[in-house]
Amino acid sequence: MARLILLGAPGAGKGTQAKALAALLQIPHISTGDILREAVAQQTPLGVKAKSYMEQGNLVSDDLVIALIKERLSQPDAQKGWVLDGFPRNDIQAAFLDKLLVEIAQEYRYAVNLEVPDDVLVQRMLGRGRQDDTEEVIRRRLQVYHSQTAPLIDFYQARNKLMSIDGNVSPEAVMDTLKNLL
């Protein structure tokens, strides 16, 4: 059973790798962004709450994101494995996830950190051509990422669950490394 948590800065390739790995292993790619959009679209009770945060331009609270993740991991297709992308985002969420996974008997193998130098990330994101992706905005997002994610790296390292891999190679080479971890 494959259960992986993918970590990495914006532009590191988490989403690309998570989707490809999930397809290869025939397990769900679980993205908090996708879960939020789906819950809102289906007007689930949690989706209605999330929508009120989102409409006000606020981040969805940890409690609500955690509840959505708990709901998603309880679904039948998640029993045979999953790839988490975009969760956890901080050590509070990581501690909750560890506790939840013990409760529902779904142990994960690794938290995999895709390491890519900031200058490469900036160039990748500038290359996407999105209007809001200016170098200043991208560098600010990377600062926020580093300040929030450093504790996650320590969190998983302390539990001997962290695997850091070079994300500054071809997507195929990253996928080969991920396959070897499994």
PDB file of C-alpha atoms in Angstrom:
ATOM      1  CA  MET A   1       0.000   0.000   0.000  1.00  0.00           C
ATOM      2  CA  ALA A   2       1.379   3.353  -1.024  1.00  0.00           C
ATOM      3  CA  ARG A   3       0.734   6.360   1.157  1.00  0.00           C
ATOM      4  CA  LEU A   4       2.908   9.397   0.533  1.00  0.00           C
ATOM      5  CA  ILE A   5       2.828  13.016   1.620  1.00  0.00           C
ATOM      6  CA  LEU A   6       4.411  15.325  -0.958  1.00  0.00           C
ATOM      7  CA  LEU A   7       6.044  18.514   0.287  1.00  0.00           C
ATOM      8  CA  GLY A   8       7.717  21.221  -1.735  1.00  0.00           C
ATOM      9  CA  ALA A   9       7.662  24.877  -2.593  1.00  0.00           C
ATOM     10  CA  PRO A  10       5.280  26.355  -5.165  1.00  0.00           C
ATOM     11  CA  GLY A  11       6.658  25.354  -8.569  1.00  0.00           C
ATOM     12  CA  ALA A  12       8.568  22.325  -7.239  1.00  0.00           C
ATOM     13  CA  GLY A  13       6.348  19.916  -9.164  1.00  0.00           C
ATOM     14  CA  LYS A  14       4.288  18.403  -6.325  1.00  0.00           C
ATOM     15  CA  GLY A  15       1.022  18.448  -8.243  1.00  0.00           C
ATOM     16  CA  THR A  16       2.557  17.031 -11.410  1.00  0.00           C
ATOM     17  CA  GLN A  17       4.278  14.213  -9.532  1.00  0.00           C
ATOM     18  CA  ALA A  18       1.300  13.490  -7.280  1.00  0.00           C
ATOM     19  CA  LYS A  19      -1.062  13.121 -10.248  1.00  0.00           C
ATOM     20  CA  ALA A  20       1.349  10.899 -12.185  1.00  0.00           C
ATOM     21  CA  LEU A  21       2.162   8.706  -9.186  1.00  0.00           C
ATOM     22  CA  ALA A  22      -1.496   8.335  -8.214  1.00  0.00           C
ATOM     23  CA  ALA A  23      -2.390   7.343 -11.791  1.00  0.00           C
ATOM     24  CA  LEU A  24       0.473   4.853 -11.957  1.00  0.00           C
ATOM     25  CA  LEU A  25      -0.476   3.229  -8.628  1.00  0.00           C
ATOM     26  CA  GLN A  26      -4.237   3.596  -9.189  1.00  0.00           C
ATOM     27  CA  ILE A  27      -4.734   5.395  -5.876  1.00  0.00           C
ATOM     28  CA  PRO A  28      -6.278   8.815  -5.199  1.00  0.00           C
ATOM     29  CA  HIS A  29      -4.335  12.039  -5.596  1.00  0.00           C
ATOM     30  CA  ILE A  30      -5.649  14.040  -2.663  1.00  0.00           C
ATOM     31  CA  SER A  31      -5.198  17.786  -3.053  1.00  0.00           C
ATOM     32  CA  THR A  32      -6.666  20.135  -0.475  1.00  0.00           C
ATOM     33  CA  GLY A  33      -7.499  22.628  -3.215  1.00  0.00           C
ATOM     34  CA  ASP A  34      -9.431  19.980  -5.150  1.00  0.00           C
ATOM     35  CA  ILE A  35     -11.207  18.803  -1.983  1.00  0.00           C
ATOM     36  CA  LEU A  36     -12.283  22.357  -1.132  1.00  0.00           C
ATOM     37  CA  ARG A  37     -13.578  23.024  -4.644  1.00  0.00           C
ATOM     38  CA  GLU A  38     -15.446  19.693  -4.728  1.00  0.00           C
ATOM     39  CA  ALA A  39     -17.000  20.176  -1.267  1.00  0.00           C
ATOM     40  CA  VAL A  40     -18.168  23.673  -2.241  1.00  0.00           C
ATOM     41  CA  ALA A  41     -19.558  22.436  -5.581  1.00  0.00           C
ATOM     42  CA  GLN A  42     -21.421  19.561  -3.909  1.00  0.00           C
ATOM     43  CA  GLN A  43     -22.640  21.903  -1.163  1.00  0.00           C
ATOM     44  CA  THR A  44     -21.666  19.471   1.589  1.00  0.00           C
ATOM     45  CA  PRO A  45     -21.974  20.877   5.134  1.00  0.00           C
ATOM     46  CA  LEU A  46     -18.195  21.369   5.243  1.00  0.00           C
ATOM     47  CA  GLY A  47     -18.265  22.825   1.730  1.00  0.00           C
ATOM     48  CA  VAL A  48     -20.842  25.429   2.759  1.00  0.00           C
ATOM     49  CA  LYS A  49     -18.599  26.472   5.669  1.00  0.00           C
ATOM     50  CA  ALA A  50     -15.526  26.577   3.413  1.00  0.00           C
ATOM     51  CA  LYS A  51     -17.372  28.700   0.855  1.00  0.00           C
ATOM     52  CA  SER A  52     -18.077  31.376   3.469  1.00  0.00           C
ATOM     53  CA  TYR A  53     -14.343  31.648   4.227  1.00  0.00           C
ATOM     54  CA  MET A  54     -13.418  31.703   0.561  1.00  0.00           C
ATOM     55  CA  GLU A  55     -16.024  34.315  -0.405  1.00  0.00           C
ATOM     56  CA  GLN A  56     -14.614  36.640   2.240  1.00  0.00           C
ATOM     57  CA  GLY A  57     -11.104  36.134   0.845  1.00  0.00           C
ATOM     58  CA  ASN A  58      -9.938  34.334   3.977  1.00  0.00           C
ATOM     59  CA  LEU A  59      -7.877  31.171   4.271  1.00  0.00           C
ATOM     60  CA  VAL A  60      -9.986  28.202   5.263  1.00  0.00           C
ATOM     61  CA  SER A  61      -9.306  27.417   8.932  1.00  0.00           C
ATOM     62  CA  ASP A  62      -7.098  24.511   9.997  1.00  0.00           C
ATOM     63  CA  ASP A  63     -10.100  22.896  11.713  1.00  0.00           C
ATOM     64  CA  LEU A  64     -12.144  22.923   8.538  1.00  0.00           C
ATOM     65  CA  VAL A  65      -9.312  21.696   6.289  1.00  0.00           C
ATOM     66  CA  ILE A  66      -8.604  18.928   8.803  1.00  0.00           C
ATOM     67  CA  ALA A  67     -12.284  17.908   8.826  1.00  0.00           C
ATOM     68  CA  LEU A  68     -12.290  17.775   5.013  1.00  0.00           C
ATOM     69  CA  ILE A  69      -9.139  15.633   4.970  1.00  0.00           C
ATOM     70  CA  LYS A  70     -10.624  13.294   7.580  1.00  0.00           C
ATOM     71  CA  GLU A  71     -13.768  12.931   5.470  1.00  0.00           C
ATOM     72  CA  ARG A  72     -11.739  12.287   2.294  1.00  0.00           C
ATOM     73  CA  LEU A  73      -9.419   9.698   3.857  1.00  0.00           C
ATOM     74  CA  SER A  74     -12.467   7.818   5.149  1.00  0.00           C
ATOM     75  CA  GLN A  75     -13.804   7.227   1.627  1.00  0.00           C
ATOM     76  CA  PRO A  76     -13.491   3.696   0.205  1.00  0.00           C
ATOM     77  CA  ASP A  77     -11.029   4.531  -2.583  1.00  0.00           C
ATOM     78  CA  ALA A  78      -8.520   5.926  -0.045  1.00  0.00           C
ATOM     79  CA  GLN A  79      -8.283   2.625   1.824  1.00  0.00           C
ATOM     80  CA  LYS A  80      -5.771   1.140  -0.622  1.00  0.00           C
ATOM     81  CA  GLY A  81      -3.454   4.170  -0.572  1.00  0.00           C
ATOM     82  CA  TRP A  82      -3.145   7.845  -1.482  1.00  0.00           C
ATOM     83  CA  VAL A  83      -0.797  10.674  -2.378  1.00  0.00           C
ATOM     84  CA  LEU A  84      -1.354  13.859  -0.358  1.00  0.00           C
ATOM     85  CA  ASP A  85      -0.525  17.123  -2.106  1.00  0.00           C
ATOM     86  CA  GLY A  86      -0.866  20.467  -0.301  1.00  0.00           C
ATOM     87  CA  PHE A  87      -1.561  18.992   3.121  1.00  0.00           C
ATOM     88  CA  PRO A  88      -0.294  19.361   5.741  1.00  0.00           C
ATOM     89  CA  ARG A  89       0.775  22.993   5.442  1.00  0.00           C
ATOM     90  CA  ASN A  90       1.948  23.506   9.012  1.00  0.00           C
ATOM     91  CA  ASP A  91       2.986  21.479  12.042  1.00  0.00           C
ATOM     92  CA  ILE A  92      -0.490  21.731  13.630  1.00  0.00           C
ATOM     93  CA  GLN A  93      -1.981  20.020  10.570  1.00  0.00           C
ATOM     94  CA  ALA A  94       0.885  17.491  10.502  1.00  0.00           C
ATOM     95  CA  ALA A  95       0.327  16.526  14.154  1.00  0.00           C
ATOM     96  CA  PHE A  96      -3.391  16.147  13.496  1.00  0.00           C
ATOM     97  CA  LEU A  97      -2.729  14.034  10.403  1.00  0.00           C
ATOM     98  CA  ASP A  98      -0.438  11.689  12.323  1.00  0.00           C
ATOM     99  CA  LYS A  99      -3.096  11.258  15.020  1.00  0.00           C
ATOM    100  CA  LEU A 100      -5.872  10.728  12.449  1.00  0.00           C
ATOM    101  CA  LEU A 101      -3.886   8.140  10.499  1.00  0.00           C
ATOM    102  CA  VAL A 102      -3.346   6.108  13.674  1.00  0.00           C
ATOM    103  CA  GLU A 103      -7.089   6.303  14.417  1.00  0.00           C
ATOM    104  CA  ILE A 104      -8.076   5.105  10.953  1.00  0.00           C
ATOM    105  CA  ALA A 105      -5.171   2.614  10.645  1.00  0.00           C
ATOM    106  CA  GLN A 106      -3.608   4.222   7.566  1.00  0.00           C
ATOM    107  CA  GLU A 107       0.122   4.530   8.142  1.00  0.00           C
ATOM    108  CA  TYR A 108       2.072   6.557   5.592  1.00  0.00           C
ATOM    109  CA  ARG A 109       5.461   5.564   4.311  1.00  0.00           C
ATOM    110  CA  TYR A 110       7.185   8.903   3.826  1.00  0.00           C
ATOM    111  CA  ALA A 111       6.797  12.619   3.634  1.00  0.00           C
ATOM    112  CA  VAL A 112       8.772  13.394   0.487  1.00  0.00           C
ATOM    113  CA  ASN A 113      10.241  16.852   0.116  1.00  0.00           C
ATOM    114  CA  LEU A 114      10.978  17.953  -3.452  1.00  0.00           C
ATOM    115  CA  GLU A 115      14.035  20.198  -3.136  1.00  0.00           C
ATOM    116  CA  VAL A 116      14.442  22.852  -5.812  1.00  0.00           C
ATOM    117  CA  PRO A 117      16.574  26.022  -5.483  1.00  0.00           C
ATOM    118  CA  ASP A 118      14.551  29.236  -5.184  1.00  0.00           C
ATOM    119  CA  ASP A 119      16.047  30.756  -8.346  1.00  0.00           C
ATOM    120  CA  VAL A 120      14.900  27.726 -10.344  1.00  0.00           C
ATOM    121  CA  LEU A 121      11.421  27.939  -8.779  1.00  0.00           C
ATOM    122  CA  VAL A 122      11.190  31.618  -9.710  1.00  0.00           C
ATOM    123  CA  GLN A 123      12.109  30.853 -13.330  1.00  0.00           C
ATOM    124  CA  ARG A 124       9.645  27.948 -13.497  1.00  0.00           C
ATOM    125  CA  MET A 125       6.791  30.076 -12.166  1.00  0.00           C
ATOM    126  CA  LEU A 126       7.647  33.056 -14.360  1.00  0.00           C
ATOM    127  CA  GLY A 127       7.583  30.638 -17.303  1.00  0.00           C
ATOM    128  CA  ARG A 128       3.965  29.716 -16.572  1.00  0.00           C
ATOM    129  CA  GLY A 129       2.946  33.137 -17.855  1.00  0.00           C
ATOM    130  CA  ARG A 130       0.316  33.801 -15.207  1.00  0.00           C
ATOM    131  CA  GLN A 131      -0.553  37.455 -14.811  1.00  0.00           C
ATOM    132  CA  ASP A 132      -0.107  37.458 -11.020  1.00  0.00           C
ATOM    133  CA  ASP A 133       3.244  35.622 -11.178  1.00  0.00           C
ATOM    134  CA  THR A 134       5.635  38.576 -10.970  1.00  0.00           C
ATOM    135  CA  GLU A 135       9.088  37.922  -9.589  1.00  0.00           C
ATOM    136  CA  GLU A 136       8.329  40.013  -6.494  1.00  0.00           C
ATOM    137  CA  VAL A 137       5.103  38.107  -5.762  1.00  0.00           C
ATOM    138  CA  ILE A 138       6.788  34.749  -6.393  1.00  0.00           C
ATOM    139  CA  ARG A 139       9.708  35.557  -4.071  1.00  0.00           C
ATOM    140  CA  ARG A 140       7.258  36.653  -1.357  1.00  0.00           C
ATOM    141  CA  ARG A 141       5.321  33.381  -1.739  1.00  0.00           C
ATOM    142  CA  LEU A 142       8.594  31.471  -1.414  1.00  0.00           C
ATOM    143  CA  GLN A 143       9.477  33.398   1.778  1.00  0.00           C
ATOM    144  CA  VAL A 144       6.095  32.497   3.258  1.00  0.00           C
ATOM    145  CA  TYR A 145       6.536  28.886   2.166  1.00  0.00           C
ATOM    146  CA  HIS A 146       9.977  28.621   3.771  1.00  0.00           C
ATOM    147  CA  SER A 147       8.816  30.152   7.044  1.00  0.00           C
ATOM    148  CA  GLN A 148       5.799  27.830   7.276  1.00  0.00           C
ATOM    149  CA  THR A 149       7.411  24.673   5.938  1.00  0.00           C
ATOM    150  CA  ALA A 150      10.684  24.612   7.855  1.00  0.00           C
ATOM    151  CA  PRO A 151       8.837  23.268  10.927  1.00  0.00           C
ATOM    152  CA  LEU A 152       7.263  20.539   8.743  1.00  0.00           C
ATOM    153  CA  ILE A 153      10.673  19.368   7.570  1.00  0.00           C
ATOM    154  CA  ASP A 154      11.772  19.108  11.224  1.00  0.00           C
ATOM    155  CA  PHE A 155       8.462  17.452  12.170  1.00  0.00           C
ATOM    156  CA  TYR A 156       8.904  14.603   9.694  1.00  0.00           C
ATOM    157  CA  GLN A 157      12.665  14.347  10.197  1.00  0.00           C
ATOM    158  CA  ALA A 158      12.122  13.848  13.954  1.00  0.00           C
ATOM    159  CA  ARG A 159       9.807  10.920  13.131  1.00  0.00           C
ATOM    160  CA  ASN A 160      12.263   9.388  10.635  1.00  0.00           C
ATOM    161  CA  LYS A 161       9.634   9.801   7.912  1.00  0.00           C
ATOM    162  CA  LEU A 162      11.293  12.511   5.785  1.00  0.00           C
ATOM    163  CA  MET A 163      12.820  11.746   2.413  1.00  0.00           C
ATOM    164  CA  SER A 164      14.264  14.699   0.539  1.00  0.00           C
ATOM    165  CA  ILE A 165      14.812  14.273  -3.164  1.00  0.00           C
ATOM    166  CA  ASP A 166      16.242  16.474  -5.877  1.00  0.00           C
ATOM    167  CA  GLY A 167      13.359  18.141  -7.686  1.00  0.00           C
ATOM    168  CA  ASN A 168      15.722  20.095  -9.928  1.00  0.00           C
ATOM    169  CA  VAL A 169      15.903  17.319 -12.503  1.00  0.00           C
ATOM    170  CA  SER A 170      13.534  16.169 -15.220  1.00  0.00           C
ATOM    171  CA  PRO A 171      10.009  15.170 -14.152  1.00  0.00           C
ATOM    172  CA  GLU A 172      10.842  11.638 -15.328  1.00  0.00           C
ATOM    173  CA  ALA A 173      13.918  11.469 -13.077  1.00  0.00           C
ATOM    174  CA  VAL A 174      11.842  12.672 -10.094  1.00  0.00           C
ATOM    175  CA  MET A 175       9.236   9.989 -10.872  1.00  0.00           C
ATOM    176  CA  ASP A 176      11.942   7.309 -11.041  1.00  0.00           C
ATOM    177  CA  THR A 177      13.176   8.358  -7.591  1.00  0.00           C
ATOM    178  CA  LEU A 178       9.629   8.280  -6.206  1.00  0.00           C
ATOM    179  CA  LYS A 179       9.057   4.794  -7.667  1.00  0.00           C
ATOM    180  CA  ASN A 180      12.294   3.588  -6.049  1.00  0.00           C
ATOM    181  CA  LEU A 181      11.091   4.858  -2.657  1.00  0.00           C
ATOM    182  CA  LEU A 182       8.052   2.647  -2.922  1.00  0.00           C
TER     183      LEU A 182
END
